[in-house]
Coordinates of C-alpha atoms and ligand atoms in Angstrom, one line a residue:
X173 CA 34.7 -24.8 -30.9
X174 CA 34.6 -24.3 -34.4
X175 CA 31.8 -25.8 -36.5
X176 CA 32.4 -29.0 -38.3
X177 CA 30.5 -29.4 -41.7
X178 CA 30.0 -32.0 -44.4
X179 CA 29.4 -30.6 -47.7
X180 CA 27.9 -32.3 -50.6
X181 CA 28.1 -30.8 -54.2
X182 CA 31.3 -29.2 -53.2
X183 CA 32.6 -28.4 -56.8
X184 CA 29.3 -26.5 -57.8
X185 CA 28.5 -22.9 -57.6
X186 CA 26.8 -23.2 -54.1
X187 CA 29.4 -25.6 -53.1
X188 CA 32.4 -23.3 -53.9
X189 CA 30.6 -20.3 -52.2
X190 CA 29.9 -22.6 -49.1
X191 CA 33.6 -23.3 -48.6
X192 CA 34.2 -19.5 -48.8
X193 CA 32.1 -19.2 -45.9
X194 CA 33.7 -22.3 -44.3
X195 CA 37.3 -20.7 -44.8
X196 CA 36.1 -17.2 -43.7
X197 CA 34.5 -18.7 -40.4
X198 CA 37.3 -21.2 -39.7
X199 CA 35.0 -24.2 -40.0
X200 CA 36.4 -27.8 -40.1
X201 CA 35.0 -30.0 -43.0
X202 CA 34.6 -33.6 -42.2
X203 CA 33.6 -34.4 -45.7
X204 CA 33.4 -33.4 -49.4
X205 CA 31.0 -34.8 -52.2
X206 CA 31.2 -34.4 -55.9
X207 CA 30.1 -36.0 -59.3
X208 CA 33.3 -35.5 -61.4
X209 CA 35.2 -32.3 -61.2
X210 CA 38.6 -33.4 -59.6
X211 CA 40.2 -30.3 -61.1
X212 CA 38.1 -28.4 -58.6
X213 CA 38.0 -31.1 -55.8
X214 CA 41.7 -31.8 -55.4
X215 CA 42.5 -28.2 -54.3
X216 CA 39.5 -28.3 -52.1
X217 CA 41.1 -31.7 -50.5
X218 CA 44.5 -30.0 -50.1
X219 CA 42.9 -26.8 -48.4
X220 CA 40.4 -28.4 -46.1
X221 CA 41.7 -31.8 -45.3
X222 CA 38.4 -33.7 -45.0
X223 CA 38.3 -37.2 -43.5
X224 CA 36.1 -38.5 -46.2
X225 CA 35.7 -37.7 -49.8
X226 CA 32.7 -39.0 -51.8
X227 CA 32.9 -39.3 -55.8
X228 CA 29.8 -40.1 -57.6
X229 CA 31.1 -40.7 -61.4
X230 CA 32.9 -44.0 -61.6
X231 CA 35.8 -42.6 -63.8
X232 CA 36.3 -39.8 -61.5
X233 CA 36.2 -42.0 -58.6
X234 CA 39.1 -44.3 -60.1
X235 CA 41.2 -41.2 -60.9
X236 CA 40.9 -39.6 -57.6
X237 CA 41.9 -43.3 -56.0
X238 CA 45.1 -43.4 -58.0
X239 CA 45.7 -39.7 -57.1
X240 CA 45.3 -40.5 -53.4
X241 CA 47.4 -43.9 -53.4
X242 CA 49.8 -43.6 -50.9
X243 CA 49.5 -40.2 -49.4
X244 CA 49.7 -40.6 -45.7
X245 CA 46.8 -38.1 -44.8
X246 CA 44.6 -39.0 -47.8
X247 CA 41.0 -39.1 -47.0
X248 CA 38.9 -42.1 -47.2
X249 CA 37.3 -42.3 -50.6
X250 CA 33.5 -43.3 -50.7
X251 CA 32.2 -44.4 -54.0
X252 CA 29.2 -43.6 -56.3
X253 CA 25.7 -42.9 -55.3
X254 CA 25.8 -45.0 -52.2
X255 CA 29.0 -43.4 -51.0
X256 CA 27.1 -39.9 -51.2
X257 CA 24.7 -41.4 -48.8
X258 CA 27.0 -42.9 -46.7
X259 CA 29.0 -39.5 -46.4
X260 CA 25.5 -37.6 -45.7
X261 CA 25.1 -40.0 -42.6
X262 CA 28.8 -40.0 -41.2
X263 CA 29.2 -38.9 -37.8
X264 CA 31.0 -35.8 -36.8
X265 CA 29.3 -33.3 -38.7
X266 CA 27.3 -30.4 -36.7
X267 CA 25.4 -29.9 -40.1
X268 CA 25.2 -31.2 -43.5
X269 CA 25.2 -28.8 -46.6
X270 CA 23.3 -30.2 -49.2
X271 CA 24.4 -28.3 -52.5
X272 CA 24.1 -31.3 -55.0
X273 CA 21.9 -30.8 -58.3
X274 CA 18.7 -32.5 -59.0
X275 CA 17.0 -35.4 -57.4
X276 CA 20.4 -36.8 -57.3
X277 CA 20.4 -35.1 -53.7
X278 CA 17.3 -36.9 -52.2
X279 CA 18.6 -39.8 -50.9
X280 CA 21.5 -37.9 -49.3
X281 CA 18.9 -35.5 -47.7
X282 CA 16.9 -38.3 -46.2
X283 CA 20.2 -39.7 -44.8
X284 CA 21.5 -36.5 -43.5
X285 CA 18.0 -36.3 -41.6
X286 CA 17.7 -39.9 -40.7
X287 CA 21.4 -40.0 -39.1
X288 CA 20.0 -37.2 -36.8
X289 CA 22.2 -34.1 -38.6
X290 CA 20.6 -30.8 -39.2
X291 CA 20.3 -30.1 -42.9
X292 CA 21.2 -27.0 -44.8
X293 CA 19.2 -27.3 -48.1
X294 CA 20.1 -25.9 -51.3
X295 CA 19.2 -28.9 -53.2
X296 CA 15.6 -27.9 -53.6
X297 CA 14.9 -30.9 -55.7
X298 CA 15.0 -33.0 -52.5
X299 CA 11.8 -31.2 -51.3
X300 CA 10.0 -30.8 -54.6
X301 CA 10.4 -34.6 -55.3
X302 CA 10.0 -36.0 -51.9
X303 CA 8.5 -33.1 -49.9
X304 CA 6.6 -35.5 -47.5
X305 CA 9.4 -38.0 -46.8
X306 CA 11.8 -35.0 -46.0
X307 CA 9.3 -33.1 -44.1
X308 CA 8.2 -36.4 -42.0
X309 CA 11.8 -37.4 -41.5
X310 CA 12.6 -34.0 -40.0
X311 CA 9.5 -34.2 -37.7
X312 CA 10.6 -37.9 -36.5
X313 CA 14.2 -37.0 -35.9
X314 CA 13.8 -33.5 -34.4
X315 CA 16.5 -32.0 -36.6
X316 CA 16.4 -28.5 -38.1
X317 CA 16.0 -28.0 -41.9
X318 CA 17.9 -24.6 -42.5
X319 CA 16.8 -23.1 -46.2
X320 CA 19.7 -22.0 -48.4
X321 CA 18.0 -20.9 -51.4
X322 CA 17.7 -17.2 -51.1
X323 CA 14.2 -16.8 -51.4
X324 CA 13.5 -19.4 -48.4
X325 CA 16.6 -17.9 -46.4
X326 CA 14.7 -14.7 -46.6
X327 CA 11.4 -16.0 -45.7
X328 CA 13.0 -18.0 -42.9
X329 CA 14.5 -14.8 -41.8
X330 CA 11.4 -13.0 -41.8
X331 CA 9.7 -15.5 -39.6
X332 CA 12.3 -15.8 -36.7
X333 CA 9.8 -13.7 -34.6
X334 CA 7.8 -17.2 -33.5
X335 CA 5.2 -15.1 -31.8
X336 CA 4.1 -13.2 -35.4
X337 CA 5.1 -16.5 -37.4
X338 CA 1.8 -17.7 -35.9
X339 CA -0.1 -15.2 -38.0
X340 CA 1.4 -15.8 -41.2
X341 CA -1.1 -15.2 -43.9
X342 CA 1.1 -15.2 -47.4
X343 CA 4.5 -15.5 -48.6
X344 CA 5.6 -13.0 -51.4
X345 CA 8.1 -15.2 -53.4
X346 CA 10.3 -13.0 -55.3
X347 CA 11.7 -13.8 -59.0
X348 CA 14.3 -11.8 -61.1
X349 CA 12.2 -12.9 -64.0
X350 CA 15.4 -14.3 -65.6
X351 CA 16.6 -12.9 -69.0
X352 CA 13.7 -13.3 -71.1
X353 CA 11.2 -11.6 -68.8
X354 CA 8.5 -9.6 -70.8
X355 CA 9.2 -11.8 -73.9
X356 CA 6.3 -13.3 -76.0
X357 CA 6.0 -17.0 -77.2
X358 CA 7.3 -16.1 -80.4
X359 CA 10.3 -14.0 -79.3
X360 CA 11.2 -17.2 -77.1
X361 CA 10.8 -19.6 -80.1
X362 CA 14.5 -19.3 -81.2
X363 CA 16.3 -18.6 -77.9
X364 CA 19.4 -20.7 -77.5
X365 CA 21.6 -22.4 -75.0
X366 CA 23.8 -19.4 -74.9
X367 CA 21.1 -16.9 -74.6
X368 CA 19.4 -18.8 -71.7
X369 CA 22.8 -19.0 -69.9
X370 CA 22.9 -15.2 -69.6
X371 CA 21.2 -14.5 -66.2
X372 CA 20.9 -11.1 -65.2
X373 CA 21.6 -11.0 -61.5
X374 CA 23.3 -14.4 -60.4
X375 CA 26.1 -16.7 -61.3
X376 CA 25.1 -20.1 -61.0
X377 CA 25.2 -23.8 -62.1
X378 CA 23.8 -24.4 -65.8
X379 CA 20.5 -26.2 -64.6
X380 CA 19.3 -23.7 -62.2
X381 CA 20.2 -21.0 -65.0
X382 CA 18.2 -22.7 -67.5
X383 CA 15.2 -23.0 -64.9
X384 CA 15.6 -19.5 -64.0
X385 CA 15.2 -18.5 -67.8
X386 CA 11.9 -20.8 -68.2
X387 CA 10.7 -19.8 -64.6
X388 CA 10.8 -23.4 -63.8
X389 CA 13.0 -22.3 -60.7
X390 CA 10.2 -20.3 -59.5
X391 CA 7.8 -23.1 -59.8
X392 CA 10.4 -25.3 -58.0
X393 CA 10.6 -22.8 -55.2
X394 CA 6.9 -22.3 -55.0
X395 CA 6.9 -26.1 -54.1
X396 CA 9.7 -25.8 -51.8
X397 CA 8.1 -23.0 -50.1
X398 CA 4.9 -25.1 -49.7
X399 CA 6.7 -27.9 -47.8
X400 CA 9.1 -25.5 -45.9
X401 CA 6.4 -23.2 -44.4
X402 CA 3.1 -24.9 -44.7
X403 CA 1.0 -22.6 -46.7
X404 CA -1.0 -23.7 -49.5
X405 CA 0.1 -22.8 -53.2
X406 CA -2.5 -19.9 -53.3
X407 CA -0.9 -18.3 -50.4
X408 CA 2.1 -17.9 -52.0
X409 CA 2.3 -15.3 -54.4
X410 CA 5.1 -14.5 -57.2
X411 CA 6.3 -11.4 -57.4
X412 CA 8.6 -10.3 -60.0
X413 CA 11.7 -8.0 -58.4
X414 CA 13.9 -7.3 -61.4
X415 CA 17.2 -6.2 -59.5
X416 CA 17.0 -9.5 -57.0
X417 CA 17.3 -6.9 -54.0
X418 CA 14.1 -7.9 -52.2
X419 CA 14.9 -11.7 -51.5
X420 CA 11.0 -12.4 -50.7
X421 CA 8.6 -11.1 -47.9
X422 CA 5.8 -12.4 -45.7
X423 CA 2.5 -11.1 -44.9
X424 CA 0.8 -11.4 -41.5
X425 CA -2.7 -11.5 -40.4
X426 CA -2.7 -7.6 -39.6
X427 CA -1.4 -7.2 -43.5
X428 CA 2.0 -5.7 -42.3
X429 CA 4.7 -6.9 -44.4
X430 CA 8.4 -7.9 -43.7
X431 CA 10.9 -8.5 -46.4
X432 CA 14.5 -9.3 -46.3
X433 CA 17.0 -7.3 -48.9
X434 CA 20.6 -7.4 -49.7
X435 CA 23.0 -7.6 -52.4
X436 CA 22.5 -10.6 -54.6
X437 CA 25.0 -12.9 -53.0
X438 CA 24.4 -16.3 -51.8
X439 CA 27.1 -16.1 -49.3
X440 CA 24.4 -14.2 -47.0
X441 CA 22.0 -17.2 -47.2
X442 CA 24.8 -19.9 -46.9
X443 CA 26.2 -18.5 -44.0
X444 CA 22.9 -18.0 -42.2
X445 CA 21.9 -21.3 -42.9
X446 CA 25.2 -22.6 -41.2
X447 CA 25.4 -19.9 -38.1
X448 CA 21.6 -19.8 -37.5
X449 CA 20.3 -19.0 -34.9
X450 CA 23.3 -16.6 -34.7
X451 CA 24.4 -13.8 -37.3
X452 CA 28.2 -13.3 -38.0
X453 CA 30.1 -10.5 -40.1
X454 CA 30.2 -11.4 -43.5
X455 CA 32.5 -9.9 -46.4
X456 CA 29.4 -9.5 -48.6
X457 CA 29.2 -5.8 -49.5
X458 CA 26.4 -3.7 -47.8
X459 CA 23.4 -2.6 -49.8
X460 CA 24.0 1.0 -50.5
X461 CA 20.3 2.3 -50.3
X462 CA 21.3 5.7 -51.8
X463 CA 22.6 4.1 -55.2
X464 CA 18.9 2.2 -55.3
X465 CA 17.3 4.6 -57.8
X466 CA 14.3 2.4 -58.0
X467 CA 13.0 -1.2 -57.4
X468 CA 11.1 -2.6 -60.3
X469 CA 8.2 -5.0 -59.4
X470 CA 6.1 -6.9 -61.9
X471 CA 4.1 -10.1 -62.4
X472 CA 5.1 -13.3 -63.6
X473 CA 3.5 -14.4 -67.1
X474 CA 2.2 -17.9 -66.6
X475 CA 0.6 -18.0 -70.0
X476 CA 4.0 -17.6 -71.7
X477 CA 6.4 -19.6 -69.2
X478 CA 4.6 -22.9 -69.0
X479 CA 6.8 -24.4 -66.5
X480 CA 5.4 -22.3 -63.9
X481 CA 1.9 -23.1 -64.8
X482 CA 2.6 -26.8 -64.9
X483 CA 4.5 -26.7 -61.4
X484 CA 1.1 -24.9 -59.9
X485 CA -0.8 -27.6 -61.4
X486 CA 1.7 -30.5 -60.1
X487 CA 1.5 -29.4 -56.4
X488 CA -2.2 -28.9 -56.6
X489 CA -2.5 -32.5 -57.9
X490 CA -0.5 -33.3 -54.9
X491 CA 1.3 -36.8 -54.4
X492 CA 4.1 -37.8 -56.9
X493 CA 2.9 -34.4 -59.2
X494 CA 5.8 -32.4 -58.6
X495 CA 8.2 -35.2 -58.8
X496 CA 7.0 -36.3 -62.3
X497 CA 7.3 -32.1 -63.2
X498 CA 10.7 -32.3 -61.8
X499 CA 12.0 -35.5 -63.3
X500 CA 10.6 -34.3 -66.9
X501 CA 12.6 -30.9 -66.3
X502 CA 15.8 -32.5 -65.4
X503 CA 15.5 -34.5 -68.8
X504 CA 14.2 -31.7 -70.9
X505 CA 16.8 -29.5 -69.6
X506 CA 19.6 -31.8 -70.2
X507 CA 18.4 -32.1 -73.8
X508 CA 18.3 -28.5 -74.2
X509 CA 21.7 -28.0 -73.1
X510 CA 23.0 -30.5 -75.7
X511 CA 21.1 -28.6 -78.4
X512 CA 18.5 -31.3 -78.8
X513 CA 15.3 -29.4 -78.2
X514 CA 14.1 -26.1 -78.5
X515 CA 13.6 -23.5 -75.2
X516 CA 9.8 -23.7 -75.7
X517 CA 9.8 -27.7 -75.6
X518 CA 11.0 -27.7 -72.1
X519 CA 7.7 -26.2 -70.9
X520 CA 5.8 -28.2 -73.2
X521 CA 7.4 -31.3 -71.9
X522 CA 6.9 -30.6 -68.3
X523 CA 3.4 -29.6 -68.7
X524 CA 2.6 -32.8 -70.7
X525 CA 4.1 -35.2 -68.1
X526 CA 2.0 -33.1 -65.5
X527 CA -1.2 -33.7 -67.5
X528 CA -0.4 -37.3 -68.3
X529 CA -1.5 -38.7 -65.0
X530 CA -3.5 -37.9 -61.7
X531 CA -0.5 -38.6 -59.5
X532 CA -2.3 -38.2 -56.3
X533 CA -1.8 -40.1 -52.9
X534 CA 1.0 -41.2 -50.5
X535 CA 4.2 -42.4 -51.5
X536 CA 7.6 -44.2 -50.8
X537 CA 11.1 -43.5 -51.7
X538 CA 11.0 -46.3 -54.4
X539 CA 7.8 -44.5 -55.7
X540 CA 9.7 -41.4 -56.0
X541 CA 12.6 -42.9 -58.1
X542 CA 10.1 -44.7 -60.1
X543 CA 8.1 -41.7 -60.8
X544 CA 11.3 -39.9 -61.7
X545 CA 12.1 -42.5 -64.4
X546 CA 8.6 -42.9 -65.8
X547 CA 8.7 -38.9 -66.1
X548 CA 12.2 -39.0 -67.8
X549 CA 11.0 -41.8 -70.3
X550 CA 8.0 -40.0 -71.0
X551 CA 9.9 -37.1 -72.1
X552 CA 12.1 -39.1 -74.5
X553 CA 9.1 -40.5 -75.8
X554 CA 7.6 -37.3 -76.8
X555 CA 10.5 -35.1 -78.3
Ligands
NAD146 P1 26.1 -26.8 -60.0 O1 25.7 -27.5 -61.3 O2 27.1 -25.7 -60.1 O3 26.8 -27.9 -58.9 C1 26.1 -29.3 -58.5 C2 27.1 -30.0 -57.8 O4 26.4 -31.2 -57.6 C3 28.4 -30.1 -58.3 O5 29.3 -30.1 -57.0 C4 28.6 -31.5 -58.7 O6 29.6 -32.3 -58.7 C5 27.3 -32.3 -57.8 N1 26.7 -33.2 -58.4 C6 26.0 -33.4 -59.7 N2 25.5 -34.2 -60.0 C7 25.8 -35.0 -59.1 C8 25.2 -36.7 -58.7 N3 24.7 -37.3 -59.7 N4 25.6 -37.2 -57.6 C9 26.3 -36.4 -56.7 N5 26.6 -34.9 -56.9 C10 26.3 -34.4 -58.1 O7 24.7 -26.5 -59.3 P2 24.5 -25.2 -58.2 O8 24.1 -24.0 -59.1 O9 25.6 -25.0 -57.0 O10 23.1 -25.7 -57.7 C11 23.2 -26.7 -56.6 C12 21.8 -26.9 -56.0 O11 21.6 -25.6 -55.4 C13 20.7 -26.8 -56.9 O12 19.4 -27.7 -56.2 C14 20.1 -25.4 -57.0 O13 18.8 -25.6 -57.4 C15 20.2 -25.0 -55.6 N6 20.5 -23.4 -55.6 C16 21.5 -22.9 -56.3 C17 21.7 -21.5 -56.3 C18 22.9 -20.9 -57.1 O14 23.0 -19.8 -56.7 N7 23.8 -21.7 -57.8 C19 20.9 -20.8 -55.5 C20 19.7 -21.2 -54.8 C21 19.7 -22.9 -55.0
MG147 MG1 16.1 -19.2 -55.1

């Protein structure tokens, strides 16, 4: 039987690559969800014939409703943020892949798990903002949480031997360093949106591309790794690997290290999350070792890239600290993409929010959303 998937965030970078994998593997698509890109969504509906489509943006929703009216085999349209959550919980999918960007994906991740579905998670912000809610729900419902983020997929792949996984001592979380690796604060000051959108190795959505330039992405991934693999922050070492060939590594009690390597192509981790525990052939080119003249390794400069330092502080504070850092970053990145603040302001604002409170203690989903709102308001008040 071919697998049936539901894909949230189908019009994005991960979403479209996930449909490449679905096409290749002959998967059926139960549902597709997007915010507003109907130019991308309509051909996806025509090709994959989902039974349900969720569209969040109200104007796009209205437009799609008009487009689909009268079509005999039109999918059921689910509307708004509520529709996204309804789709996540819809019966009939073997796995739900969440490739929404930002905290907008959190409620859908929880709905996926609470309805008993396995969750293939690209939306790292779900774990950053609501890590304990997500991991508790996974425990309670006995579902699988399958990482899509390339580093976390690498770590997950290195830990498939359950026996040695028990002696995991340390994670080596790799980072490309982004377009501004090695630069000083002075050199970063004038960097524009266009400079920051030029990632050396990966082609991704705008938000994560900016996060890669500020190293916020690595800070978010460090928090994601704490929740996924249960090691404390000080057992996760960030290693810069400029070519993005080593996707991460794990070290065991005997100091043996296992790493996962491959060309930088997200279709490998996406496919592994969907086929796990199996491995299936992939059209991704093989890594040619004879062409690898060198692998450059370095360290991440937290003094200059303050977002990374702020994320470490946030996870040490615990509670809603990471949620606050994430909310501040989402707001600051949106402002940077509108040319309203400078590149270095992103780190200043994220660190400012993290320093503004203790954030400790247990939390509910309502607390997470309230904290996110407060962090965004703090940013707007401190421009
Ligand atoms: P993207 O901007 O290309 O796509 C985002 C998707 O989310 C789109 O389909 C959009 O319609 C949808 N979306 C946006 N706002 C929404 C909202 N309010 N409600 C519902 N849907 C909404 O982003 P991306 O680069 O594909 O990244 C998606 C997620 O995957 C992010 O969490 C990112 O950190 C993670 N990720 C991406 C990559 C990559 O290579 N692109 C790698 C690892 C992890
Ligand atoms: Mg990553």
